[in-house]
Amino acid sequence: MKKIISYIPFIWAVFPIYIMFRFLLKAVSTPAKYHHLEIMHVWYEPIFTGFFRFLGSLTIIVAIVCIGLFISKFKGAIREYIIKRPWMLFLMMLLAWSCLDTLMSGHAVEEWHGTSYRADGLFSYFIYAAVFICAGSLKTEKIRQRLLQLFSLTGNLMAILIILQDLDAGVVNGYFPYLRAGIFFNTNHCAYYLTMTILCLIGLYMYESRVIWKVIYSLSLTVQFYSLLLNDTFGCFLAVWFGSLVLLILYAFSGRKICFSMFIPAVIMLALTVGLSDISSNNMSIMVNDVQDIIEKKEGMEHGGSGRIELWKNAIEKTIQSPIFGYGPEGLYYAFPDSVLNDRPHNEYLQYAVFLGIPGLLFYLASLITLAFKRIRELRTLEPTVLIAGGVMFGYLASAFFGNTMFYTSPYFFMIFGIVAFAGE
C-alpha cells in the first residue's frame, strides 16, 4: 500500500504530459481549428477538468488510506504531535472552515465544484489536501529527488510547447486554449506552473554533484526561463528571481560552501533577460509607472498592474462586508454574477480572505509562518530536497501576490508544501 501511495505524486507530476497528448490527439483527429473559447467547451472541460476530478478522487481515497495507516501506527499523544507541528492543526482548521463557509454561502451546491472554468471549489480543496498528504508520505531523500526531477523536467515539454506556439508552429495553434500558455487556459496560470518547475531546476542544480545532471538542469533552465519570458507574466518573472535568491540563502545557511558554479543559473537567466530586453524592459517600465501613479494618486491608478489594483480594492471592500465567513469558494462569482469585478482578486491572500473570511486567511498564514520558523531553526539538518521545496514555496508565495489558485496549478504547490511539512517524519 505504501508503494501505491508513493505513486500518486508522480502521477500528478506527469499530469500535464497526459493533457498535452490528449489535446494533440484531438488536434490530429479534428480537421477544423477552434477559437480558444470554443476549446473550453469542446475539449477543456471533458479532458482537463474531467481527468482532474478522476485523479483527484483517486488521490483522496489514497490519502484517506494513508491517514488510516498513520493512525493505526501512531503511539504518541495527539497534543504533543500538534505542539511540535502546529501548521498541521492550522491546515485542518482551514479545511474545516472552508466547509463551514461553503455551507453558509447560500450556494453550497455550486461551490462544491466551483465554476466550469476554474473548477476550484470545495472539492478541489480536498484534492489539494490529499496531494499534500500523499507527497508528505514520501519519506526517503531519493524518492523525493526523483519526484522533483520528474516534476521539473516535465516543465520542458510545456516550455517547448510555448515556444512552438510563439513561432505559430502548425498543429499547436488553434487546438490549445491560449497563445504562449502551453496546455493552460491563461498565460498567468502557465507562469505559476513554470515558476515552480524553474525553481525546482535551480535547486536541483545547486545540490547536484554530477556534471551530466548539472548540464541537463542548465539546458532545461534555459528552455523554461526563455519560455517564461515569452509567456510575459511579469509577476512570475520577479518571483523566480526572488525564489532563486531564497534558494541561495538556504544553501548558504545550511552550512554548505558557495562556489562560482552556484551562480550559473543566475547568469543564464540574466543573459536571457537581456536577450529579450524588449519584453523585460517594457514590463519593468510599466511597473515603475504603476508605482509612481499610486504614490501620486493619479486618476486611473486603479487600472495599474493590468487592472489588479481595482480587483484588489474590490476584494478588500467585499471582505469588509463579510469578514468572518466570506463568500465561500468561488463565492464572488455566484454572489455577484453581473459584475466583472467579482470573480477573482488576482491575489491569493485576498482570495482566501474574501472567499473564506479573515479567519480562513489567518489559518493559512499561520500554517505557513509556523512551518517556516520551525524549518529555519532546523536548516543545518534538513535534506536537500526539503531545502529545494522550501525555496520553491517562497517563490510561489511571492507570485501569489499577483495570482490565483487554479485546479491545475495549486496541486503542485501543495505537493511541494507536503514535502516541507512532513520532513523528518
Coordinates of C-alpha atoms in Angstrom, one line a residue:
M1 CA 0.0 0.0 0.0
K2 CA 2.9 2.4 0.8
K3 CA 4.1 1.9 -2.8
I4 CA 0.7 2.8 -4.2
I5 CA 0.6 6.0 -2.1
S6 CA 4.1 7.0 -3.3
Y7 CA 2.9 6.6 -7.0
I8 CA 0.2 9.3 -6.6
P9 CA 2.6 12.4 -6.6
F10 CA 4.4 11.0 -9.6
I11 CA 1.1 10.7 -11.5
W12 CA 0.4 14.3 -10.7
A13 CA 3.9 15.3 -11.9
V14 CA 3.2 13.9 -15.4
F15 CA -0.4 15.1 -15.4
P16 CA 0.4 18.0 -17.9
I17 CA 2.0 15.5 -20.3
Y18 CA -1.2 13.4 -20.4
I19 CA -3.2 16.6 -21.1
M20 CA -0.8 17.8 -23.8
F21 CA -1.1 14.5 -25.7
R22 CA -4.8 14.3 -25.3
F23 CA -5.0 17.8 -26.9
L24 CA -2.6 16.7 -29.7
L25 CA -4.6 13.6 -30.4
K26 CA -7.8 15.6 -30.7
A27 CA -6.0 18.0 -33.0
V28 CA -4.8 15.3 -35.3
S29 CA -8.3 13.7 -35.5
T30 CA -10.2 17.0 -35.9
P31 CA -9.9 18.8 -39.3
A32 CA -11.0 22.3 -38.2
K33 CA -9.3 24.7 -35.8
Y34 CA -11.2 26.2 -32.9
H35 CA -11.4 29.6 -31.2
H36 CA -9.9 29.3 -27.7
L37 CA -13.3 29.9 -26.1
E38 CA -14.8 27.0 -28.1
I39 CA -11.9 24.8 -27.0
M40 CA -13.1 25.3 -23.4
H41 CA -16.4 23.7 -24.1
V42 CA -15.3 21.2 -26.7
W43 CA -12.1 19.8 -25.1
Y44 CA -11.1 21.7 -22.0
E45 CA -13.9 20.6 -19.6
P46 CA -14.1 16.9 -20.6
I47 CA -10.4 16.3 -20.9
F48 CA -8.8 18.7 -18.4
T49 CA -11.4 19.1 -15.7
G50 CA -12.8 15.6 -16.1
F51 CA -9.4 13.9 -15.6
F52 CA -8.5 16.2 -12.8
R53 CA -11.6 15.1 -10.9
F54 CA -10.9 11.5 -11.6
L55 CA -7.3 11.7 -10.5
G56 CA -8.4 13.9 -7.6
S57 CA -11.0 11.4 -6.4
L58 CA -8.3 8.6 -6.5
T59 CA -5.9 10.8 -4.6
I60 CA -8.5 11.5 -1.9
I61 CA -9.1 7.8 -1.4
V62 CA -5.4 7.0 -1.2
A63 CA -4.9 9.9 1.3
I64 CA -7.7 8.5 3.5
V65 CA -5.9 5.2 3.5
C66 CA -2.6 7.0 4.3
I67 CA -4.3 8.7 7.3
G68 CA -5.7 5.4 8.4
L69 CA -2.3 3.7 8.3
F70 CA -0.8 6.7 10.3
I71 CA -3.5 6.5 13.0
S72 CA -3.2 2.7 13.3
K73 CA 0.6 3.0 14.0
F74 CA 0.5 6.3 16.0
K75 CA 1.5 5.7 19.6
G76 CA 2.2 9.2 20.9
A77 CA 0.0 11.9 22.3
I78 CA -2.1 14.0 19.9
R79 CA -1.4 17.1 21.9
E80 CA 2.3 16.6 21.7
Y81 CA 2.1 15.9 18.0
I82 CA 0.2 19.2 17.4
I83 CA 2.5 21.2 19.6
K84 CA 5.5 20.1 17.5
R85 CA 3.6 20.6 14.2
P86 CA 1.2 23.5 14.7
W87 CA 0.9 24.0 10.9
M88 CA -1.0 20.7 10.7
L89 CA -3.6 22.0 13.1
F90 CA -4.0 25.3 11.2
L91 CA -4.4 23.4 7.9
M92 CA -7.0 21.2 9.3
M93 CA -8.8 24.2 10.7
L94 CA -8.6 25.9 7.3
L95 CA -10.2 22.9 5.6
A96 CA -12.9 22.7 8.2
W97 CA -13.5 26.4 8.0
S98 CA -13.8 26.1 4.2
C99 CA -16.6 23.6 4.7
L100 CA -18.4 25.9 7.1
D101 CA -18.0 28.8 4.7
T102 CA -19.4 26.8 1.8
L103 CA -22.5 25.8 3.9
M104 CA -23.0 29.4 5.0
S105 CA -22.7 30.9 1.5
G106 CA -26.1 30.0 0.2
H107 CA -24.5 28.5 -3.0
A108 CA -23.1 25.3 -1.5
V109 CA -24.0 23.0 -4.4
E110 CA -22.4 25.4 -7.0
E111 CA -19.4 26.0 -4.8
W112 CA -18.7 22.3 -4.3
H113 CA -17.1 22.1 -7.8
G114 CA -16.6 25.8 -8.5
T115 CA -17.0 27.3 -11.9
S116 CA -16.6 25.3 -15.1
Y117 CA -13.5 27.4 -15.9
R118 CA -11.6 27.4 -12.6
A119 CA -13.0 24.1 -11.1
D120 CA -11.6 25.4 -7.8
G121 CA -14.5 24.7 -5.4
L122 CA -14.5 22.9 -2.1
F123 CA -14.0 19.5 -3.8
S124 CA -10.7 20.8 -5.1
Y125 CA -9.7 21.9 -1.6
F126 CA -10.0 18.3 -0.5
I127 CA -7.9 17.3 -3.5
Y128 CA -5.2 19.7 -2.6
A129 CA -5.2 18.3 1.0
A130 CA -4.9 14.8 -0.4
V131 CA -2.0 15.7 -2.7
F132 CA -0.3 17.4 0.4
I133 CA -0.7 14.2 2.4
C134 CA 0.5 11.8 -0.4
A135 CA 3.6 14.0 -1.1
G136 CA 4.3 14.1 2.6
S137 CA 4.3 10.3 2.7
L138 CA 7.5 10.2 0.6
K139 CA 10.0 9.5 3.4
T140 CA 13.3 8.9 1.6
E141 CA 15.5 11.6 0.1
K142 CA 16.0 9.5 -3.1
I143 CA 12.3 9.2 -3.9
R144 CA 11.7 12.9 -3.2
Q145 CA 14.5 13.8 -5.5
R146 CA 13.0 11.6 -8.3
L147 CA 9.7 13.4 -7.8
L148 CA 11.3 16.8 -8.1
Q149 CA 13.3 15.7 -11.1
L150 CA 10.2 14.4 -12.9
F151 CA 8.2 17.5 -12.0
S152 CA 10.8 20.0 -13.1
L153 CA 11.8 18.1 -16.3
T154 CA 8.1 17.8 -17.3
G155 CA 8.2 21.5 -17.5
N156 CA 10.5 21.2 -20.5
L157 CA 7.6 19.8 -22.6
M158 CA 5.4 22.7 -21.5
A159 CA 8.1 25.2 -22.3
I160 CA 8.7 23.7 -25.8
L161 CA 5.0 23.9 -26.4
I162 CA 5.1 27.6 -25.5
I163 CA 8.0 28.2 -27.9
L164 CA 6.2 26.4 -30.7
Q165 CA 3.1 28.5 -30.0
D166 CA 5.1 31.7 -30.2
L167 CA 6.5 30.5 -33.6
D168 CA 3.0 29.7 -34.7
A169 CA 4.1 26.2 -35.5
G170 CA 1.3 24.3 -37.2
V171 CA -0.8 22.0 -35.2
V172 CA -0.1 23.5 -31.8
N173 CA -2.1 26.7 -32.6
G174 CA -5.8 26.5 -32.9
Y175 CA -6.0 23.4 -30.8
F176 CA -4.7 24.7 -27.5
P177 CA -6.6 27.2 -25.4
Y178 CA -4.4 30.2 -25.5
L179 CA -1.3 31.6 -27.2
R180 CA 2.0 31.1 -25.2
A181 CA 0.1 29.4 -22.4
G182 CA 1.0 25.8 -23.2
I183 CA -1.8 23.5 -22.1
F184 CA -3.2 26.1 -19.7
F185 CA -6.2 28.3 -20.4
N186 CA -4.4 31.5 -19.4
T187 CA -0.8 32.8 -19.7
N188 CA -0.8 33.6 -16.0
H189 CA -1.7 30.1 -15.0
C190 CA 1.0 28.7 -17.1
A191 CA 3.5 31.1 -15.5
Y192 CA 2.5 29.9 -12.0
Y193 CA 3.4 26.3 -13.1
L194 CA 6.7 27.4 -14.7
T195 CA 7.7 29.4 -11.6
M196 CA 7.7 26.2 -9.6
T197 CA 9.4 24.0 -12.2
I198 CA 12.1 26.6 -12.8
L199 CA 12.9 27.0 -9.2
C200 CA 13.0 23.2 -8.8
L201 CA 15.6 23.1 -11.6
I202 CA 17.7 25.7 -9.9
G203 CA 17.5 24.0 -6.6
L204 CA 18.4 20.6 -8.1
Y205 CA 21.3 22.1 -9.9
M206 CA 22.7 23.7 -6.7
Y207 CA 22.8 20.4 -4.8
E208 CA 23.9 18.2 -7.8
S209 CA 27.5 16.9 -7.9
R210 CA 27.4 15.0 -11.2
V211 CA 28.3 17.1 -14.2
I212 CA 25.9 15.4 -16.6
W213 CA 22.9 16.3 -14.4
K214 CA 24.2 19.9 -14.0
V215 CA 24.2 20.2 -17.8
I216 CA 20.7 18.7 -18.0
Y217 CA 19.4 21.1 -15.4
S218 CA 21.2 24.1 -17.1
L219 CA 19.8 23.3 -20.5
S220 CA 16.3 22.7 -19.0
L221 CA 16.5 26.0 -17.2
T222 CA 17.5 27.8 -20.4
V223 CA 14.4 26.4 -22.2
Q224 CA 12.0 27.0 -19.4
F225 CA 13.1 30.5 -18.5
Y226 CA 13.1 31.5 -22.1
S227 CA 9.5 30.3 -22.4
L228 CA 8.6 32.2 -19.2
L229 CA 9.9 35.4 -20.9
L230 CA 7.8 34.6 -24.0
N231 CA 4.9 34.0 -21.7
D232 CA 5.3 37.6 -20.4
T233 CA 3.9 37.2 -16.9
F234 CA 6.0 39.8 -15.0
G235 CA 4.9 38.8 -11.5
C236 CA 6.2 35.3 -12.0
F237 CA 9.4 36.6 -13.6
L238 CA 10.0 38.6 -10.4
A239 CA 9.0 35.6 -8.3
V240 CA 11.6 33.3 -10.0
W241 CA 14.4 35.8 -9.2
F242 CA 13.1 36.1 -5.6
G243 CA 12.9 32.3 -5.2
S244 CA 16.4 31.9 -6.6
L245 CA 17.8 34.3 -4.0
V246 CA 16.0 32.3 -1.3
L247 CA 17.4 29.1 -2.6
L248 CA 20.9 30.5 -2.4
I249 CA 20.4 31.8 1.1
L250 CA 19.0 28.5 2.3
Y251 CA 22.0 26.7 0.7
A252 CA 24.5 29.0 2.4
F253 CA 22.8 29.0 5.9
S254 CA 22.5 25.2 5.8
G255 CA 26.3 25.1 6.2
R256 CA 27.2 24.4 2.6
K257 CA 30.0 26.2 0.8
I258 CA 29.1 28.5 -2.1
C259 CA 31.2 28.3 -5.2
F260 CA 31.2 30.1 -8.5
S261 CA 29.1 27.4 -10.2
M262 CA 26.2 28.3 -7.9
F263 CA 25.7 31.5 -9.9
I264 CA 25.5 29.8 -13.4
P265 CA 21.6 29.7 -13.2
A266 CA 21.6 33.4 -12.5
V267 CA 23.9 34.0 -15.4
I268 CA 21.7 32.0 -17.7
M269 CA 18.6 33.9 -16.6
L270 CA 20.3 37.3 -16.8
A271 CA 21.6 36.6 -20.3
L272 CA 18.1 35.6 -21.5
T273 CA 16.5 38.6 -19.8
V274 CA 19.0 40.9 -21.6
G275 CA 18.4 39.0 -24.9
L276 CA 14.7 39.5 -24.6
S277 CA 15.1 43.0 -23.2
D278 CA 12.1 44.3 -25.3
I279 CA 9.8 42.2 -23.1
S280 CA 11.6 42.6 -19.7
S281 CA 12.3 46.3 -20.0
N282 CA 8.8 47.1 -21.1
N283 CA 7.4 45.2 -18.1
M284 CA 9.8 47.0 -15.8
S285 CA 8.8 50.4 -17.2
I286 CA 5.1 49.6 -16.7
M287 CA 5.7 48.5 -13.1
V288 CA 7.7 51.7 -12.3
N289 CA 4.9 53.9 -13.9
D290 CA 2.2 52.0 -11.9
V291 CA 4.0 52.5 -8.7
Q292 CA 4.5 56.2 -9.5
D293 CA 0.8 56.6 -10.3
I294 CA -0.1 55.0 -7.0
I295 CA 2.2 57.2 -5.0
E296 CA 1.0 60.4 -6.7
K297 CA -2.6 59.1 -6.6
K298 CA -3.2 59.8 -10.3
E299 CA -6.5 59.4 -11.9
G300 CA -6.8 55.9 -13.3
M301 CA -4.3 54.4 -11.0
E302 CA -6.7 51.6 -10.1
H303 CA -6.0 50.1 -13.6
G304 CA -2.4 49.5 -12.7
G305 CA -0.9 46.0 -12.6
S306 CA -3.1 45.0 -15.6
G307 CA -6.2 46.1 -13.6
R308 CA -5.2 44.2 -10.5
I309 CA -5.4 47.2 -8.2
E310 CA -9.0 47.7 -9.0
L311 CA -9.6 44.0 -8.3
W312 CA -7.7 44.2 -5.0
K313 CA -9.7 47.2 -3.9
N314 CA -12.9 45.4 -4.7
A315 CA -11.8 42.3 -2.8
I316 CA -11.0 44.3 0.3
E317 CA -14.3 46.0 0.1
K318 CA -16.1 42.7 -0.2
T319 CA -14.1 41.2 2.7
I320 CA -15.1 44.1 4.9
Q321 CA -18.7 43.4 4.1
S322 CA -18.4 39.7 5.1
P323 CA -15.3 39.5 7.3
I324 CA -16.0 36.3 9.1
F325 CA -17.4 33.7 6.7
G326 CA -16.5 35.4 3.4
Y327 CA -18.5 34.2 0.4
G328 CA -17.2 30.6 0.1
P329 CA -15.0 29.1 -2.7
E330 CA -15.8 30.9 -5.9
G331 CA -18.4 32.7 -3.9
L332 CA -18.0 36.1 -5.6
Y333 CA -18.9 34.6 -9.0
Y334 CA -22.2 33.3 -7.6
A335 CA -23.0 36.1 -5.2
F336 CA -22.3 38.9 -7.8
P337 CA -22.9 37.2 -11.2
D338 CA -23.4 40.5 -13.0
S339 CA -20.2 42.2 -12.0
V340 CA -16.9 41.7 -14.0
L341 CA -15.0 42.7 -10.8
N342 CA -16.5 39.9 -8.7
D343 CA -14.7 36.8 -9.8
R344 CA -11.1 36.6 -8.6
P345 CA -8.9 39.3 -6.9
H346 CA -5.7 38.1 -8.6
N347 CA -4.0 37.9 -5.2
E348 CA -4.2 34.6 -3.4
Y349 CA -4.1 36.2 0.1
L350 CA -7.0 38.5 -0.7
Q351 CA -8.7 35.5 -2.4
Y352 CA -8.5 33.5 0.9
A353 CA -9.9 36.5 2.8
V354 CA -12.8 37.2 0.5
F355 CA -13.7 33.5 0.0
L356 CA -13.0 32.1 3.4
G357 CA -13.2 35.3 5.6
I358 CA -10.4 36.7 7.7
P359 CA -10.2 33.6 9.9
G360 CA -9.6 31.5 6.8
L361 CA -6.7 33.8 5.7
L362 CA -5.3 33.7 9.2
F363 CA -5.3 29.9 9.4
Y364 CA -3.5 29.7 6.0
L365 CA -0.9 32.3 7.0
A366 CA -0.4 30.7 10.4
S367 CA 0.3 27.3 8.8
L368 CA 3.0 28.9 6.6
I369 CA 4.6 31.0 9.3
T370 CA 4.8 28.3 11.9
L371 CA 6.3 25.9 9.4
A372 CA 8.8 28.5 8.2
F373 CA 10.0 29.2 11.7
K374 CA 10.4 25.5 12.5
R375 CA 12.3 24.7 9.4
I376 CA 14.6 27.7 9.6
R377 CA 15.7 26.5 13.0
E378 CA 16.5 23.1 11.5
L379 CA 18.3 24.4 8.4
R380 CA 21.5 22.5 9.1
T381 CA 19.8 19.2 9.5
L382 CA 17.4 19.4 6.6
E383 CA 17.9 17.3 3.5
P384 CA 18.5 18.9 0.1
T385 CA 15.0 18.1 -1.3
V386 CA 13.4 19.8 1.7
L387 CA 15.5 22.9 1.2
I388 CA 14.7 22.9 -2.5
A389 CA 11.0 22.6 -1.8
G390 CA 11.3 25.4 0.7
G391 CA 12.8 27.7 -1.9
V392 CA 10.1 26.8 -4.4
M393 CA 7.4 27.6 -1.8
F394 CA 8.9 31.0 -1.2
G395 CA 8.9 31.7 -4.9
Y396 CA 5.4 30.6 -5.4
L397 CA 4.2 32.6 -2.4
A398 CA 5.8 35.7 -3.9
S399 CA 3.9 35.1 -7.2
A400 CA 0.7 34.6 -5.2
F401 CA 0.6 38.3 -4.6
F402 CA -0.4 38.7 -8.2
G403 CA -2.0 35.3 -8.9
N404 CA -4.9 33.0 -8.2
T405 CA -5.3 29.4 -7.2
M406 CA -6.3 27.1 -10.0
F407 CA -7.2 23.4 -10.1
Y408 CA -4.3 22.6 -12.5
T409 CA -1.6 24.6 -10.7
S410 CA -2.4 24.5 -7.0
P411 CA -1.9 20.7 -6.6
Y412 CA 1.8 21.3 -7.3
F413 CA 2.2 24.0 -4.7
F414 CA 0.6 21.6 -2.1
M415 CA 2.8 18.8 -3.3
I416 CA 5.8 20.9 -2.6
F417 CA 4.2 22.1 0.7
G418 CA 3.7 18.5 1.8
I419 CA 7.4 17.7 1.2
V420 CA 8.4 20.6 3.6
A421 CA 5.6 20.0 6.1
F422 CA 6.4 16.3 6.7
A423 CA 10.2 16.5 6.6
G424 CA 11.9 14.3 9.1
E425 CA 8.9 12.1 10.0

